[in-house]
Every structure is written in C-alpha cells, then in structure tokens.
XYZ file of N, CA, C and O in Angstrom:
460
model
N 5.064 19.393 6.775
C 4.011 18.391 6.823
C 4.419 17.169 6.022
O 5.240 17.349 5.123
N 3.775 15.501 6.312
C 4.404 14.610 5.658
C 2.656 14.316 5.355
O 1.696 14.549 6.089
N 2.710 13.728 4.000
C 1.445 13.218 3.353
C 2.053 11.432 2.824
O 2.984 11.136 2.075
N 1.060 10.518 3.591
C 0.920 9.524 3.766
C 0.070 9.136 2.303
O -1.067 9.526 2.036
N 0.958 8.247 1.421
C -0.270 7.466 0.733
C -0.322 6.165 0.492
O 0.643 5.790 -0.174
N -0.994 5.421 0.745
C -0.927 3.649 0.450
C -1.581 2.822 -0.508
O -2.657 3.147 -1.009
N -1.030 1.857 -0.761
C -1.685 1.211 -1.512
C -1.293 -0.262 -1.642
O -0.199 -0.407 -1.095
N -1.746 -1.405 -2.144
C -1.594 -3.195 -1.976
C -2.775 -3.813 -1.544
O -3.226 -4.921 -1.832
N -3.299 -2.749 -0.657
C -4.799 -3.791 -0.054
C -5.141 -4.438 -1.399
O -4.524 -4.372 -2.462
N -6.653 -5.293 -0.992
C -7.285 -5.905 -1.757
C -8.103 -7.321 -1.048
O -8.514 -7.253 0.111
N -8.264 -8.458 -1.798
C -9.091 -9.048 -1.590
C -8.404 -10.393 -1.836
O -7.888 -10.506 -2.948
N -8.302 -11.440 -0.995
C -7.146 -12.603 -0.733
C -7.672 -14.129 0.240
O -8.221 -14.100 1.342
N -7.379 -15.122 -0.398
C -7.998 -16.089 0.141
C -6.833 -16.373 1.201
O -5.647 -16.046 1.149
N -7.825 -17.374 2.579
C -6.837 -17.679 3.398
C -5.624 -18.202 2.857
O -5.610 -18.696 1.730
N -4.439 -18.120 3.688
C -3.116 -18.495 3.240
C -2.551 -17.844 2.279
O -1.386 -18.118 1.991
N -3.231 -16.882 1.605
C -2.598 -16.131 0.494
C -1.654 -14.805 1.127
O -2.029 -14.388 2.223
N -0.756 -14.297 0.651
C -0.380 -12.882 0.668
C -0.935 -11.588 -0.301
O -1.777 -11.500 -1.195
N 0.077 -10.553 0.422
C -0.789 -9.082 0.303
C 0.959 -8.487 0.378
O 1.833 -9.334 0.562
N 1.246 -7.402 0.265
C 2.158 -6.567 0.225
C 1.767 -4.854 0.209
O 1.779 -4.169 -0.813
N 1.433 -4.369 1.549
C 1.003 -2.924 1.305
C 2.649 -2.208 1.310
O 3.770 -2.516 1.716
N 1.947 -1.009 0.547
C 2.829 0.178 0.448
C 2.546 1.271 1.227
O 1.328 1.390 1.360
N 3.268 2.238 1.877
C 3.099 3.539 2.326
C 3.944 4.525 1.671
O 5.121 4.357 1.992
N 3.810 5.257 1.063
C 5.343 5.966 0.235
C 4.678 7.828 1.231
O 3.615 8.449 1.225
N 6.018 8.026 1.904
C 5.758 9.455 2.067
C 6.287 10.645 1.275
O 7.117 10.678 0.367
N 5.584 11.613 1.862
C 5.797 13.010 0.366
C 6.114 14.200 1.625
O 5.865 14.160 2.829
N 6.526 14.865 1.091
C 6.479 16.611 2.078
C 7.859 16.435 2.521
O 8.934 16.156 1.990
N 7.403 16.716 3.759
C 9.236 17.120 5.039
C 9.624 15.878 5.200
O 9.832 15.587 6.378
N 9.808 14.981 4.378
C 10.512 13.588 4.741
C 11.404 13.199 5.450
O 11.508 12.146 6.079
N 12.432 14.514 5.312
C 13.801 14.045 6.149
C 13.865 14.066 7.527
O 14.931 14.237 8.119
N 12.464 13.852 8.264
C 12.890 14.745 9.370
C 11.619 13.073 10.499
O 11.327 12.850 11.674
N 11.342 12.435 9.179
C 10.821 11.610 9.843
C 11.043 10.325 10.556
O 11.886 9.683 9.930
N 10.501 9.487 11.944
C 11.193 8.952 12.864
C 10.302 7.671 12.687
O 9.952 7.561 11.512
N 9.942 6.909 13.304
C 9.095 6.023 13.412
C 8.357 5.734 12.307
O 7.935 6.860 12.043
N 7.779 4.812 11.243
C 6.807 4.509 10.984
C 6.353 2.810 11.199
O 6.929 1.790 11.579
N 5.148 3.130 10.777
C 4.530 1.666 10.820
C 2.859 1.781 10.660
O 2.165 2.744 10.332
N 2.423 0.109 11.105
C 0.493 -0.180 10.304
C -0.134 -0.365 11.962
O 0.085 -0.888 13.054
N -0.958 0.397 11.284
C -2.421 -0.264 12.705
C -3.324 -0.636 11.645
O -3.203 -0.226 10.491
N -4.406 -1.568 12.120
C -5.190 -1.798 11.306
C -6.784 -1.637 12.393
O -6.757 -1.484 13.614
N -7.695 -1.701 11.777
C -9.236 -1.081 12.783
C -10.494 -1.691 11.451
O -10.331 -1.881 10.246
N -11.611 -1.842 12.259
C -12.740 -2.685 11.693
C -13.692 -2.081 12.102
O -13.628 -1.667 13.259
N -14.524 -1.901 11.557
C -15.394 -0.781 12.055
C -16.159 -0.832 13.378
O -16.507 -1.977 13.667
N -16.419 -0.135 14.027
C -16.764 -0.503 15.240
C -15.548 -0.724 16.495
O -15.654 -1.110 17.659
N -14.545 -0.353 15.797
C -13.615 -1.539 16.873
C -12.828 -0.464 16.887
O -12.996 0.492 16.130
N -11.445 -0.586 18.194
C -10.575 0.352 18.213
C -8.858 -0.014 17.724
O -8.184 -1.008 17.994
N -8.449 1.402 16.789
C -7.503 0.676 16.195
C -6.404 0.312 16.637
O -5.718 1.025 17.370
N -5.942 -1.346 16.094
C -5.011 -1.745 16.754
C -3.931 -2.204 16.276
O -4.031 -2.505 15.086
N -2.879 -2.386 16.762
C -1.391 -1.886 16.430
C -0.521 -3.348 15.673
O -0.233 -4.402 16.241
N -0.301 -3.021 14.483
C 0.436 -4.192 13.611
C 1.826 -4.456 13.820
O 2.249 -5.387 14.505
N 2.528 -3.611 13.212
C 3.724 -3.256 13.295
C 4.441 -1.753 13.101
O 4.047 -0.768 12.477
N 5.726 -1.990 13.938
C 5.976 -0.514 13.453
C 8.061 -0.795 13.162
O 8.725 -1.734 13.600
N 8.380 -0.032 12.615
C 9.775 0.289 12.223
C 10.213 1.522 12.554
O 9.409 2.421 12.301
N 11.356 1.881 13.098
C 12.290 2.770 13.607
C 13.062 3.212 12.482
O 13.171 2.573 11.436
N 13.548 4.227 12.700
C 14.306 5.563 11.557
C 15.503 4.340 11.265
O 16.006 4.273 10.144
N 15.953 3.303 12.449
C 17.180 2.629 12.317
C 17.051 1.444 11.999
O 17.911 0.566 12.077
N 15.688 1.328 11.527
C 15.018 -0.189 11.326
C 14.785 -1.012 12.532
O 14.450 -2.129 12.137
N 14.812 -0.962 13.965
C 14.505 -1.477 14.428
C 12.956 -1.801 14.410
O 12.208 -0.842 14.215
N 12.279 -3.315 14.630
C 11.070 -3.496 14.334
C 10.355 -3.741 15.653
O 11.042 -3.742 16.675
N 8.822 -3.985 15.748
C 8.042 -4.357 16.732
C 6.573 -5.271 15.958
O 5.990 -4.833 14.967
N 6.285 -6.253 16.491
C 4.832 -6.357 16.015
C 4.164 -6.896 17.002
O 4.755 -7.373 17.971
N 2.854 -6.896 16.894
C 1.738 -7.756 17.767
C 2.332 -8.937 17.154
O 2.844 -9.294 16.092
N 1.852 -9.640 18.991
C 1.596 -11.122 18.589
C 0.863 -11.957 17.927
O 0.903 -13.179 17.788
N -0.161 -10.717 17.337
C -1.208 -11.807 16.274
C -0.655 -12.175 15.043
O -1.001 -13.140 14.360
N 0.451 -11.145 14.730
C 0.975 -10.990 12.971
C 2.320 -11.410 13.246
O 3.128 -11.124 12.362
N 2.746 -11.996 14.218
C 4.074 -11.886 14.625
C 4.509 -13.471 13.747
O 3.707 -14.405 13.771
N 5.802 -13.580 13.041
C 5.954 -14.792 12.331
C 5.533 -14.403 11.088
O 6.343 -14.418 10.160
N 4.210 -13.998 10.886
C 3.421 -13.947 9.543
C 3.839 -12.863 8.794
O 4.370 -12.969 7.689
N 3.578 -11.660 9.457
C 4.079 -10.336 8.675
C 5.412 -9.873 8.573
O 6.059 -10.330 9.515
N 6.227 -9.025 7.692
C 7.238 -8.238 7.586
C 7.220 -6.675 7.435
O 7.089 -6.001 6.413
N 7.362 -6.353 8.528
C 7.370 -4.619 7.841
C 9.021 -4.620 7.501
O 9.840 -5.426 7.943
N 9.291 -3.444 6.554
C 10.530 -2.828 5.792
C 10.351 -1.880 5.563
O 9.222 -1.460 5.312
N 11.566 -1.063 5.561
C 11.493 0.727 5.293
C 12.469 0.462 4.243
O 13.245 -0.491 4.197
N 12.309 1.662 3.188
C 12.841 1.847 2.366
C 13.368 3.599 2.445
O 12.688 4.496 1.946
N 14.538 3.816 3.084
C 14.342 5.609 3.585
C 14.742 6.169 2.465
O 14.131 7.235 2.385
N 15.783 5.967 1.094
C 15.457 6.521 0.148
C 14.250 6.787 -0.793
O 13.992 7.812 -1.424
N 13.435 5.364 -0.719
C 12.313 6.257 -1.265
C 11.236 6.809 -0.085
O 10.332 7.558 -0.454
N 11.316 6.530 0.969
C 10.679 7.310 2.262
C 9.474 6.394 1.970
O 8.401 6.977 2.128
N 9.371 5.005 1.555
C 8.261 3.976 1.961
C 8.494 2.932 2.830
O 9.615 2.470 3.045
N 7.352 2.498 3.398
C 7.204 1.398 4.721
C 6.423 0.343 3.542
O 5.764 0.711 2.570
N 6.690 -0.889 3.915
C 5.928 -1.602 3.206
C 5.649 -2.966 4.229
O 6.475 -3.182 5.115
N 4.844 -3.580 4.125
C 4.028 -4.626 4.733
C 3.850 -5.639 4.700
O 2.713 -5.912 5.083
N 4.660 -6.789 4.299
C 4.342 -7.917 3.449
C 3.651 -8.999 4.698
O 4.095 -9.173 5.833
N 2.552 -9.574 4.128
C 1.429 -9.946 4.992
C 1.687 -11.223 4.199
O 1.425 -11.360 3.004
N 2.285 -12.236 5.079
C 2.090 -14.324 4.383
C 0.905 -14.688 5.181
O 0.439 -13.934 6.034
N 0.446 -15.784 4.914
C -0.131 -16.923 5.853
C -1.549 -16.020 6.412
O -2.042 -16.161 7.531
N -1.999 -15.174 5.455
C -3.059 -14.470 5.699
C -4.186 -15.890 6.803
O -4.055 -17.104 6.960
N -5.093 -14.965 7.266
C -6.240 -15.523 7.707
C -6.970 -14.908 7.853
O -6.527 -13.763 7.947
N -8.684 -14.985 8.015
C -9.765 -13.787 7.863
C -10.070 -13.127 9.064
O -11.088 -12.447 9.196
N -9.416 -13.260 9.753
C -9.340 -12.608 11.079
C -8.324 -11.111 10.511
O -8.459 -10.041 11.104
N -7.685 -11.204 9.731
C -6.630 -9.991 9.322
C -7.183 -9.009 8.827
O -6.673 -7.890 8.882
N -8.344 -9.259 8.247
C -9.381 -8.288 7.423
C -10.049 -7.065 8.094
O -11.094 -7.112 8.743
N -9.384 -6.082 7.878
C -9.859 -5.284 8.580
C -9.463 -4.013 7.251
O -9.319 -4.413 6.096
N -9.323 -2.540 7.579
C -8.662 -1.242 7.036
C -7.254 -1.553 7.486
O -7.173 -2.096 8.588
N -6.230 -1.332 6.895
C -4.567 -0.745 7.279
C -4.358 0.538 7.191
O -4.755 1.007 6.124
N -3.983 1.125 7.757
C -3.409 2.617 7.872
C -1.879 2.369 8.738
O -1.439 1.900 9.787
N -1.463 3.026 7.512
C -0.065 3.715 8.002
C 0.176 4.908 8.913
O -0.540 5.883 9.140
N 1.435 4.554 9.395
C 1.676 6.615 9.925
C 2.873 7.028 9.439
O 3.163 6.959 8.245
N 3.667 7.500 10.379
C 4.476 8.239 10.064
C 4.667 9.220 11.545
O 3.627 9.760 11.921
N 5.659 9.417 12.210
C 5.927 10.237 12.957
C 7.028 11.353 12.580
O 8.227 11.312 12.307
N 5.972 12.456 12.703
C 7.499 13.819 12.191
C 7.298 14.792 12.968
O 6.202 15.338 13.098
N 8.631 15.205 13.739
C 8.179 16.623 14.903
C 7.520 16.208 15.202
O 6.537 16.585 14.565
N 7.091 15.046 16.367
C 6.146 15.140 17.362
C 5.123 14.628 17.314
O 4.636 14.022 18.269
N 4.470 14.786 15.975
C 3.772 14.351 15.604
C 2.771 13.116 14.695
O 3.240 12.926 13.573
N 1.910 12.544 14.900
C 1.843 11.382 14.090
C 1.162 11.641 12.493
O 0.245 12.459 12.561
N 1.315 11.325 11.628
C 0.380 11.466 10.226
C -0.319 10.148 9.908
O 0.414 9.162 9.838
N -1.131 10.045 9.781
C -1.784 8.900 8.779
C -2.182 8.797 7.747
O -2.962 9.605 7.243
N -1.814 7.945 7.276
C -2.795 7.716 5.392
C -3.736 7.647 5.921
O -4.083 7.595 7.101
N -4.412 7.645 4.559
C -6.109 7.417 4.502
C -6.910 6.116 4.773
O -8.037 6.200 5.261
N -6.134 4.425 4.345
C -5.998 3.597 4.818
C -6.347 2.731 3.100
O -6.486 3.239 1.987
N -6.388 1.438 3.496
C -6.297 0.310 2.605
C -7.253 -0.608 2.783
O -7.375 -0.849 3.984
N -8.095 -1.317 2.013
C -8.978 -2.218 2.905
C -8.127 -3.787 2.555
O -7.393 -4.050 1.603
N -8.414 -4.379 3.340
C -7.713 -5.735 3.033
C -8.720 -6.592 3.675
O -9.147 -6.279 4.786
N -9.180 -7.755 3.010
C -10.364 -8.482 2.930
C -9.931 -9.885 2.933
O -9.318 -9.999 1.872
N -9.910 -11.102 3.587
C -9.410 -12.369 3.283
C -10.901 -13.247 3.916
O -11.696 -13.199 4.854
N -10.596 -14.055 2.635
C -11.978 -14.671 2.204
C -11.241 -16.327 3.097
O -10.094 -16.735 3.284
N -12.332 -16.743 3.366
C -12.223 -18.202 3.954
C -12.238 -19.405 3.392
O -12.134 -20.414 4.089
C-alpha cells in the first residue's frame, strides 16, 4: 500500500504563488504515475497535472504556462509549484499516486486565492 500525504495549500492573493507537496510512504518502489486534480465542492474533480515514473509531464490548459509539477523519486515526492495564481484556482488539491494498478489519494489541501 502507498500512503499519500500533502501539504503547501493555504491562502494567497491573485498573482501570488503556492508550492504543494505530496511525499509518499509504504511500497514506494513500485510506484508509476503521479500527479494533482483539484475539485470544489459540488463540482467534479478535475485534472491539473500529472508526471510519469520518467518525468514525463501533462497539464490542463487552464494551469498550463502557470504551474510546474516535479518528482523527486528519491524522496518519493511530487510537488506543485503554482505562479500567476488567480481565484479561479481555488479549489481542494489532491494528489495520487498510481501503484499496481491502482490509484491512491491524499486527503487533499485547500488552496484559496483571494482577489
């Protein structure tokens, strides 16, 4: 099993940055894919970025330019660096993690950008 935990959210005026963390724990070595969705309540969650075991990257076109995802596979963290915020970004972040097949998620982050 891989246990997801995050942390960086917080509370950020437009144009400001954010930098989340995901650091994984458990069967690490065996994990493939990670990356962020983010979801607002009511709404269905939707897909930020993600990074490959080989670093290859992907993002939506909403964060695309603005955000950086990075893996770090020795310490088995994904991290997020969010520029050029806007309050449209404000939503929960949750990480995953794909291992065997399967997906894991943190618990999530709230990230809030004020206008």
């Amino acid at each position: 099993q891989v246990q997801l935990v995050e942390s960086g959210g917080g509370l950020v005026q437009a144009g400001g940055s954010l930098r989340l963390s995901c650091a994984a724990s458990g069967s690490t070595f065996s994990i493939n894919d990670m990356g962020w969705y983010r979801q607002a309540p009511g709404k269905q969650r939707e897909l930020v970025a993600t990074i490959s075991s080989g670093g290859e990257t992907n993002y939506a076109g909403s964060v695309k330019g603005r955000f950086t995802i990075s893996r770090d596979n020795a310490k088995n963290t994904v991290y997020l660096q969010m520029d050029s915020l806007k309050p449209e970004d404000t939503d929960i972040y949750y990480c995953y993690a794909d291992w065997r097949f399967t997906r894991h998620w943190g618990q999530g982050t709230q990230v809030t950008v004020s206008s």
